[in-house]
Coordinates of C-alpha atoms and ligand atoms in Angstrom, one line a residue:
X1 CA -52.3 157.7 213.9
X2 CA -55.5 158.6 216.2
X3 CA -56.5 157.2 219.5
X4 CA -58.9 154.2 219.9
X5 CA -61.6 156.8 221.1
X6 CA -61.1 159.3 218.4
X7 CA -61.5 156.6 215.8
X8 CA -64.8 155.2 217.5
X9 CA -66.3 159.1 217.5
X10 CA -65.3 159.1 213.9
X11 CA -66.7 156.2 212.6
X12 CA -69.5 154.3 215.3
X13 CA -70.9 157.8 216.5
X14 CA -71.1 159.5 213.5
X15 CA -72.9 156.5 212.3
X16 CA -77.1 156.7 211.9
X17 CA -79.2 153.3 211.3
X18 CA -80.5 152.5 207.6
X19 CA -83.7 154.3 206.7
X20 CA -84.6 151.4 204.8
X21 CA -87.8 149.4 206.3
X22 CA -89.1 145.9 205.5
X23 CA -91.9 143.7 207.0
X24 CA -91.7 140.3 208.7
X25 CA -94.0 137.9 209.8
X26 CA -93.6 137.9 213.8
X27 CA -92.0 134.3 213.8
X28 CA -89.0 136.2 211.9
X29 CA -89.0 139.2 214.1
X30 CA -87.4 138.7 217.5
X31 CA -83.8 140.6 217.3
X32 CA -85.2 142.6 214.7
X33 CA -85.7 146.8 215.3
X34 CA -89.1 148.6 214.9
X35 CA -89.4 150.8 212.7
X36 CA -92.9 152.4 213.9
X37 CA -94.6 152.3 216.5
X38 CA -97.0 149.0 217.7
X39 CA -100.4 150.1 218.6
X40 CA -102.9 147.4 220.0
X41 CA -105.4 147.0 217.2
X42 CA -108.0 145.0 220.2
X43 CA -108.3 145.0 223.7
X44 CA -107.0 142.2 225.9
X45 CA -108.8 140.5 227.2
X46 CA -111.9 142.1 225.5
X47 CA -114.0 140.4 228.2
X48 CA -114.0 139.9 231.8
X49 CA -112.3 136.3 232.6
X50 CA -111.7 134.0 235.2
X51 CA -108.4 133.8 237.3
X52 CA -109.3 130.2 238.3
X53 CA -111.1 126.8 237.5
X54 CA -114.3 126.9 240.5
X55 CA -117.8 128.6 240.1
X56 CA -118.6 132.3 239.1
X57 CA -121.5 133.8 241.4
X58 CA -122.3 137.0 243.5
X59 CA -119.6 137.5 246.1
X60 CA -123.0 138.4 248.4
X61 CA -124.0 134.4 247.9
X62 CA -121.0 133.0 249.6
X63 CA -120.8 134.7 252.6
X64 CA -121.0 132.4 256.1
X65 CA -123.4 131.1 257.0
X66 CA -122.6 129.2 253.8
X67 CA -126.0 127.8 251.8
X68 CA -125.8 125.8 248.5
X69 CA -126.2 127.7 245.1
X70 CA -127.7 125.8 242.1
X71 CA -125.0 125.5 239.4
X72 CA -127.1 126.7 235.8
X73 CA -124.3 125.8 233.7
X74 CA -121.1 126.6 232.1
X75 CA -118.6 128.6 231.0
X76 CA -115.3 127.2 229.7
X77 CA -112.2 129.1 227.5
X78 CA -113.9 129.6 224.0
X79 CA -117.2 129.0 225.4
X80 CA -119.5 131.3 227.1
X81 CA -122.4 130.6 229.3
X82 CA -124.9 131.9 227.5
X83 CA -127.5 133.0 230.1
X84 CA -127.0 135.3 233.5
X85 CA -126.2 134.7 236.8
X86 CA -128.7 135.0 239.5
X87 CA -129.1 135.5 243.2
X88 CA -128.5 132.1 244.7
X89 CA -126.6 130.4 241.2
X90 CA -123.7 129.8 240.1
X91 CA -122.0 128.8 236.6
X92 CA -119.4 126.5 236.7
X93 CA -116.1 128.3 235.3
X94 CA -112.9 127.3 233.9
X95 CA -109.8 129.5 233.7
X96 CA -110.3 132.1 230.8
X97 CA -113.5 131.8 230.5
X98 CA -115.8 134.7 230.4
X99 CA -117.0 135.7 233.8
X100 CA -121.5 135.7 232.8
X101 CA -123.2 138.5 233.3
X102 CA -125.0 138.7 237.0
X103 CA -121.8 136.9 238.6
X104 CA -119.0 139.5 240.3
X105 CA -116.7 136.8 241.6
X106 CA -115.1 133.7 241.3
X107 CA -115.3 130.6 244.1
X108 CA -112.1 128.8 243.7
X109 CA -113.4 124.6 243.3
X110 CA -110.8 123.9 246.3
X111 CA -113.3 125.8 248.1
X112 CA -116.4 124.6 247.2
X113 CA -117.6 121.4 247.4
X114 CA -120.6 120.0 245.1
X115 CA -123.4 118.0 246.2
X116 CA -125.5 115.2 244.9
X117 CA -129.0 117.4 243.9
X118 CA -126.7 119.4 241.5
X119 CA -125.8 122.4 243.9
X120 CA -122.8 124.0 245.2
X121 CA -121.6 124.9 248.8
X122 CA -119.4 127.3 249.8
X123 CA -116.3 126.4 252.2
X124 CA -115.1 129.6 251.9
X125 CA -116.2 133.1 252.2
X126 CA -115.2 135.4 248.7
X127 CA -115.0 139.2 248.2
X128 CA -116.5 141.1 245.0
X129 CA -113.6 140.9 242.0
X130 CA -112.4 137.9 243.4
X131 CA -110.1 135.8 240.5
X132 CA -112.2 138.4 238.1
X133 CA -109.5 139.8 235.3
X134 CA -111.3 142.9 234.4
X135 CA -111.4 143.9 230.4
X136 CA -108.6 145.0 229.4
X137 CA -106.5 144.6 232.5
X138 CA -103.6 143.7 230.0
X139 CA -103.7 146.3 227.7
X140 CA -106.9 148.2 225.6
X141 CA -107.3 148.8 221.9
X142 CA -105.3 151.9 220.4
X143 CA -103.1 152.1 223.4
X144 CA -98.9 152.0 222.4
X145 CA -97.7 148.8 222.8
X146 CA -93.9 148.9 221.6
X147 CA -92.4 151.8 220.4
X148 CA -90.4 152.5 216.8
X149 CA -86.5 152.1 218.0
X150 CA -88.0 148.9 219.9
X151 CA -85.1 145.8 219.8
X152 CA -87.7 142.8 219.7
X153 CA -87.2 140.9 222.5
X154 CA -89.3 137.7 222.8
X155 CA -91.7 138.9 225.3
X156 CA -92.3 142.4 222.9
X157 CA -92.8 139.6 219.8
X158 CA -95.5 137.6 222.0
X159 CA -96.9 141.4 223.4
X160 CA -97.4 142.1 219.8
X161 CA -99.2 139.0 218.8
X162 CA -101.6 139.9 221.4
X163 CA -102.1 143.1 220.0
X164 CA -102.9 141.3 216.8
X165 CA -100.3 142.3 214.5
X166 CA -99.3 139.5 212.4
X167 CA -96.3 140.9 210.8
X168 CA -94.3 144.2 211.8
X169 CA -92.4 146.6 210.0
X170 CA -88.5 146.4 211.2
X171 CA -85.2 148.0 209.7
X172 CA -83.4 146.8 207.4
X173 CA -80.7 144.9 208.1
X174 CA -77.3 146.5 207.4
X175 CA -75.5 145.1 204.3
X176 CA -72.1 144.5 204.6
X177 CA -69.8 142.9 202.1
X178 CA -66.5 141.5 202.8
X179 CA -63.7 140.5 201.0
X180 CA -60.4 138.8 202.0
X181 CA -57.3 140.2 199.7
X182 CA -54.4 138.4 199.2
X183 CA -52.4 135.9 196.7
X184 CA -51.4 133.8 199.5
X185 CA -55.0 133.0 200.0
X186 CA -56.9 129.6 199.9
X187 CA -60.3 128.7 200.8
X188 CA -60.3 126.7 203.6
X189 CA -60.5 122.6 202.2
X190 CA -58.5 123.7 199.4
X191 CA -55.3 122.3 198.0
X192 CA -52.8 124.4 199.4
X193 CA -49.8 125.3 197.6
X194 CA -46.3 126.3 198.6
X195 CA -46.2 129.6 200.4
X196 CA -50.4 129.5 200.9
X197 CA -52.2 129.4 203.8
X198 CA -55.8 129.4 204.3
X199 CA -58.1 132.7 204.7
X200 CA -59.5 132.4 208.3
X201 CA -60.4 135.5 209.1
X202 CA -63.7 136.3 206.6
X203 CA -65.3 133.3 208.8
X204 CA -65.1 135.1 211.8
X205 CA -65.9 138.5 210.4
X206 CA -68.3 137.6 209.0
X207 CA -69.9 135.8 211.9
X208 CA -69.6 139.2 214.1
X209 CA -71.0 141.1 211.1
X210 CA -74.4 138.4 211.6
X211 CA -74.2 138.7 215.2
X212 CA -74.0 142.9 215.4
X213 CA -77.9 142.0 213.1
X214 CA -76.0 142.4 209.5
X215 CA -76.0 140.4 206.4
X216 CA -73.3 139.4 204.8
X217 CA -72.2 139.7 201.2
X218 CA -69.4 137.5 201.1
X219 CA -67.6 138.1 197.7
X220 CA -64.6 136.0 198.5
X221 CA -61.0 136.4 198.3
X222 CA -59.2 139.0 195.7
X223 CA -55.7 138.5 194.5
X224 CA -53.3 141.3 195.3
X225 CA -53.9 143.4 192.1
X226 CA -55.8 147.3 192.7
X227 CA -58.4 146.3 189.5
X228 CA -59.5 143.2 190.7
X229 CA -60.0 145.3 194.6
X230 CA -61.7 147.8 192.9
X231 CA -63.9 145.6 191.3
X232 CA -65.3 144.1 194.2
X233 CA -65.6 147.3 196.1
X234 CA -67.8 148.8 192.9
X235 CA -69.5 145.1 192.9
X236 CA -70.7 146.3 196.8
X237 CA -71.8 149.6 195.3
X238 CA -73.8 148.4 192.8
X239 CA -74.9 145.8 195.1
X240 CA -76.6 148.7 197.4
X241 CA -74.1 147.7 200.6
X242 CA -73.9 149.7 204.0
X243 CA -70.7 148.9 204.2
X244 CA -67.7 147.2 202.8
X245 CA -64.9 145.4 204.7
X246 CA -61.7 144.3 203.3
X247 CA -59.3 142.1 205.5
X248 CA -55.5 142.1 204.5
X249 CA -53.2 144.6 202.7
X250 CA -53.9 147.3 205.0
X251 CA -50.1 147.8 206.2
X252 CA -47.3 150.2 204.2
X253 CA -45.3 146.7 202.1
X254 CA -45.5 146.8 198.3
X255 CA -48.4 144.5 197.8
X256 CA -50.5 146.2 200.5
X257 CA -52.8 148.1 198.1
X258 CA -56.1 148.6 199.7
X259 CA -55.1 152.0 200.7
X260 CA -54.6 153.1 197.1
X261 CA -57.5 151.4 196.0
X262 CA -59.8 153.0 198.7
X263 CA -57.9 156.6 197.6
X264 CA -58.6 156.1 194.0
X265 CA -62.8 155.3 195.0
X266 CA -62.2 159.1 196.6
X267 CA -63.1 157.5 199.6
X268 CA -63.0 160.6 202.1
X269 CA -61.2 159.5 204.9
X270 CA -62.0 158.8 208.8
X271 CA -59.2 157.6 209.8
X272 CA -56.0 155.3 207.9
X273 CA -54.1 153.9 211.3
X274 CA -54.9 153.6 215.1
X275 CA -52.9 153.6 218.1
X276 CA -53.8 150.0 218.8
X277 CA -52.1 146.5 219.2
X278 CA -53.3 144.3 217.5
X279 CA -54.9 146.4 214.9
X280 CA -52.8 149.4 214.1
X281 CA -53.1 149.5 210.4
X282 CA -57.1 149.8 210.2
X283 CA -58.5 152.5 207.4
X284 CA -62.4 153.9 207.9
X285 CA -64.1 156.2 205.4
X286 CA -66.8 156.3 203.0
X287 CA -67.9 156.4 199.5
X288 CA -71.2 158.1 199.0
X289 CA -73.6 156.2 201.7
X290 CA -71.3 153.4 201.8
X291 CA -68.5 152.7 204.6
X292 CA -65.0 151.7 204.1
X293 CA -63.6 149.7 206.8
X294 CA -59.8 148.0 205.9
X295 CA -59.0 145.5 208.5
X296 CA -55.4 144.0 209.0
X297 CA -55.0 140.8 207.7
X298 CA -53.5 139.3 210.4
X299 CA -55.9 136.9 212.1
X300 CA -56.2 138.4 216.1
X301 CA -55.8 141.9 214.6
X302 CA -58.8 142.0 212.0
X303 CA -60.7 139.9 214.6
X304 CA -59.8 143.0 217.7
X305 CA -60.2 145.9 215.2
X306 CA -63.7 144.3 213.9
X307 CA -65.2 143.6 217.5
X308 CA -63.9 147.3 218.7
X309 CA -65.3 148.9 215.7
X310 CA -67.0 146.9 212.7
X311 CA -69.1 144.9 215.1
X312 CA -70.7 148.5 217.3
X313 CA -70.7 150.2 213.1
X314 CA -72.9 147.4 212.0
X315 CA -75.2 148.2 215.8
X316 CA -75.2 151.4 214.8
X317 CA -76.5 150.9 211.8
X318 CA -78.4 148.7 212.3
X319 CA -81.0 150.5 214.9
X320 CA -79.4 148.9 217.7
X321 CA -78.4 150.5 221.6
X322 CA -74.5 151.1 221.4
X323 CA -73.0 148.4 224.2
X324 CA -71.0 149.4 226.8
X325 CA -67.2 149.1 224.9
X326 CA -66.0 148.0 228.1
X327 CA -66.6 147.0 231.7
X328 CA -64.5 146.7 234.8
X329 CA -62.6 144.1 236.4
X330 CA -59.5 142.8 238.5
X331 CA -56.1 141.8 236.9
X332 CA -55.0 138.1 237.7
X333 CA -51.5 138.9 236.6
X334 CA -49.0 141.3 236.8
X335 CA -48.7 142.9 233.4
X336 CA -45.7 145.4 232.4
X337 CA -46.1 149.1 231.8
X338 CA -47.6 150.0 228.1
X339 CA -46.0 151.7 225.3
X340 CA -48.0 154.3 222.9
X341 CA -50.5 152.3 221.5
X342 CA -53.8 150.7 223.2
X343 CA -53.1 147.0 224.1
X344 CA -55.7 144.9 223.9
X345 CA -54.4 141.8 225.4
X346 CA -56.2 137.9 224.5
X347 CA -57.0 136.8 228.1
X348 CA -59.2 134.7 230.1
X349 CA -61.9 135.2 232.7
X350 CA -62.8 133.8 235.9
X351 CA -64.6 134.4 238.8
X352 CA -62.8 135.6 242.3
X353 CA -63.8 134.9 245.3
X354 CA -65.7 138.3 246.3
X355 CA -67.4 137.5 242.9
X356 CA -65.3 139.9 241.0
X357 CA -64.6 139.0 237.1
X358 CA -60.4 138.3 237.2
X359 CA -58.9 139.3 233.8
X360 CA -55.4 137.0 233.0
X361 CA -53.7 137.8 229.6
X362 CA -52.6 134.5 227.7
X363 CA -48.9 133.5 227.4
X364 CA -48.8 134.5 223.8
X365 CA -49.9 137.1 222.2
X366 CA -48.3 137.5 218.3
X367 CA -51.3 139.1 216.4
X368 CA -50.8 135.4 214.1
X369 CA -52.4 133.1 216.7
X370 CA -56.2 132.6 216.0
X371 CA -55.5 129.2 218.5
X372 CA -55.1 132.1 221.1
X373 CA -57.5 134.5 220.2
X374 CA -60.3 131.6 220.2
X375 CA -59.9 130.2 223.5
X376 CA -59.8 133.9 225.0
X377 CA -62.9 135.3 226.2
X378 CA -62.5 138.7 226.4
X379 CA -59.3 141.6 225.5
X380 CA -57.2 143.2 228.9
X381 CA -57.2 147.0 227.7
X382 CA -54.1 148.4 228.8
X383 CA -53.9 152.0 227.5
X384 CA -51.5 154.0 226.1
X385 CA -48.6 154.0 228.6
X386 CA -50.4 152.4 231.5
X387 CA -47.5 151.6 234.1
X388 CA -46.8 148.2 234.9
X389 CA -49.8 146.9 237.3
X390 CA -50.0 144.2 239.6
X391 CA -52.1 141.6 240.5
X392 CA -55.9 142.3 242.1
X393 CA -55.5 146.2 240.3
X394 CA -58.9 147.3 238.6
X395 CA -58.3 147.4 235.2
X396 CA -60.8 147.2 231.7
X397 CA -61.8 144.3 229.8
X398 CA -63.7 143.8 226.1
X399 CA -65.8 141.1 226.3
X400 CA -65.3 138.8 223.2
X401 CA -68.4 137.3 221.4
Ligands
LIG501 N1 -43.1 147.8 207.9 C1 -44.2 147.5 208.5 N2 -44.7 146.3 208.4 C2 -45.9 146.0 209.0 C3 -46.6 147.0 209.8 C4 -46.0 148.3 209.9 O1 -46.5 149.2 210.6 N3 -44.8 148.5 209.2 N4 -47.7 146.6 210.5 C5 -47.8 145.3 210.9 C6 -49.0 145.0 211.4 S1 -49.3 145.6 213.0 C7 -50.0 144.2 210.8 S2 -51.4 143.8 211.7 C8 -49.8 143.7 209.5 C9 -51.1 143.9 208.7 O2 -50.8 144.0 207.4 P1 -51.9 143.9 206.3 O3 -53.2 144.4 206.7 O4 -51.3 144.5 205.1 O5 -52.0 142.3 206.1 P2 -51.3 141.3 205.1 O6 -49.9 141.8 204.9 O7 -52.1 141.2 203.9 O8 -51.4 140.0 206.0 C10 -50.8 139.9 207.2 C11 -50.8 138.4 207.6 O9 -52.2 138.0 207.7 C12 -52.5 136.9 206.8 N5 -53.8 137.1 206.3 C13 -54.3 138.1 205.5 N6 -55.5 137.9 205.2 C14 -55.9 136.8 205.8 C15 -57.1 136.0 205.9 N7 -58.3 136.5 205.3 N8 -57.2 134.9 206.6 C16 -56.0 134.5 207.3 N9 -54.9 135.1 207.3 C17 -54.8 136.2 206.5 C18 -51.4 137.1 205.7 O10 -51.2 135.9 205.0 C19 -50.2 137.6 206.5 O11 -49.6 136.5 207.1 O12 -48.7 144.3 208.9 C20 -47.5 144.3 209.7 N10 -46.4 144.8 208.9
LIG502 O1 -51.1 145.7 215.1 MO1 -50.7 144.3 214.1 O2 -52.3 144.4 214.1 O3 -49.8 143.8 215.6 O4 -50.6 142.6 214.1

């Protein structure tokens, strides 16, 4: 049995992101991770524009004593004025339009007022540059705009869209199959018989598999028979996965075989059981490129062992930043000391009233209860023999997705 830490080193950071790329229209690219660098392919804006709806002229032609300028046309967003600005003119300009060659600043129309013979008077005095956006003041052609290793956010999409990229080339996204194993197993609207209950925990697996920026191969639920294990688990081989996840028949009883089967795939081993509660019996390895993971079966344990190690794997290998496994906060309870293995306790969050995030474990905490583990919002760790605490002691949390 290895320490929570030890089994993270073994299996998130020793984990690199897929080297496969593919490319996708920017509409399908926020979330997504570069996989080269985003140069600007034009300049923006490739022409000197106005800040403000008023009248582009020479900064020297609106200086007090304030005379009229006679207004030669204009220049709106899409169209140019087509001729020059002289001494004494001025073009009428609207935001975004191109600032016409001759003018060096813009007169703001609050300060300006027009009269009836078609000219414009100053109310205000203006300095050169004035509500001019140089060429280029966003960014210029060939400059780096987003670099490979980039998570798109939605301002880096729209940044790129400037830059004129339709599509970009992203990773991959991580593959991950996962199959629930057991002959007690239903779907979920199914009849159930005698001695059958429903599989649960794929649904939520699968849903932190999505949310890490995986796809899922969902290949269902396997009866409790090595061959028809194996099968699947060769089915993800074949199938090119990153990684495959069983859930169930992880522990030591006699129809716990995903152990054996995983041995018999020469899987070579990270780790087979981890000081943890929930969680203990959790297996990691490999086969060739592709990743073992064997979560417990029972529902708050495969859903604590998959958010404290699936969920950063699938990051990982996916090409995204590694999250903080855990941030600070107060205790709201009085919890008793710890035995040997990490607790991570199904709590609730609120806020104190210095502001500090106030962690209280929920009454129950049987590794059965998904009722419990839903309405907690994040895990109390309590490490290996932590002495009792009492309320409004720092302690750890995991926030829960
Ligand atoms: N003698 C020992 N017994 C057990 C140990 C141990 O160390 N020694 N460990 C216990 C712990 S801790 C856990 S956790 C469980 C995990 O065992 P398995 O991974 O082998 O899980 P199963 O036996 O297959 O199932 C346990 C429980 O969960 C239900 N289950 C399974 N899959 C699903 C699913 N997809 N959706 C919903 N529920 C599922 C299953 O029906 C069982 O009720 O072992 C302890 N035993
Ligand atoms: O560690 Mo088990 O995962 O308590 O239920």
């Amino acid at each position: 049995m290895i320490s929570v830490e030890d089994a993270y080193r073994r299996l998130v950071e020793a984990a690199a992101p897929v080297g496969r790329t593919v490319s996708v229209p920017l509409r399908e690219a926020a979330g997504r991770v570069l996989a080269e660098d985003v140069v600007a392919l034009r300049t923006q804006p490739d022409f000197a524009a106005s800040a403000m709806d008023g009248y582009a002229l020479r900064a020297d032609d609106a200086q007090a004593p304030f005379r009229g300028l006679r207004v030669v046309g204009e220049s709106a967003a899409g169209r140019a004025f087509p001729g020059r600005v002289g001494p004494g003119e001025a073009v009428r300009i609207f935001t975004g339009a191109p600032i016409p060659p001759g003018a060096d600043a813009i007169l703001i129309q609050e300060d300006a007022e027009r009269t009836e013979d078609g000219m414009v008077l100053p109310t205000e005095a203006v300095t050169e540059g004035q509500h001019v956006r140089p060429a280029g003041i966003d960014f210029s052609k060939g400059r780096l705009l987003l670099a490979a290793g980039t998570e798109l956010s939605p301002g880096a999409v729209a940044l790129a869209a400037s830059g004129g990229h339709p599509a970009l080339r992203v990773l991959d996204r991580p593959k991950v199959a996962v199959l629930a194993t057991g002959d007690e197993l239903v779907p979920p609207g199914a009849a159930v018989g005698p001695s059958q209950i429903v599989a649960s925990n794929g649904y939520g697996v699968a849903a932190l598999v999505e949310a890490a920026g995986g796809t899922v191969l969902d290949c269902g639920i396997a009866p409790d028979r090595e061959e028809a294990i194996a099968a699947e688990l060769e089915r993800a081989l074949d199938a090119g996965c990153d990684c495959f996840v069983t859930i169930g028949g992880a522990s030591v009883g006699d129809h716990d075989l995903v152990g054996r089967v995983f041995a018999a795939s020469r899987m070579e081993v990270a780790f087979l059981k981890v000081a943890m509660r929930p969680g203990k019996p959790l297996m990691a390895g490999r086969v060739g490129d592709m990743r073992l993971v064997g979560l417990p079966g029972n529902p708050a344990s495969s859903m604590v062992a998959a958010t404290l190690f699936l969920a950063p794997l699938v990051r990982r290998l996916a090409g995204r930043p590694d999250r903080a496994p855990t941030r600070p906060a107060v205790l709201g309870a009085d919890v008793p000391a710890n035995g040997l293995r990490a607790d991570f306790m199904r709590s609730r969050l609120s806020t104190g009233e210095d502001g500090a995030v106030v962690v209280t474990p929920l009454d129950r905490q049987d590794s059965s209860l998904l009722s419990i583990y839903a309405a907690a919002d994040a895990l109390l760790v309590r490490p290996p023999h932590a002495p009792a605490a009492r309320a409004g002691e720092a302690c750890r949390i995991v926030d829960l997705a």
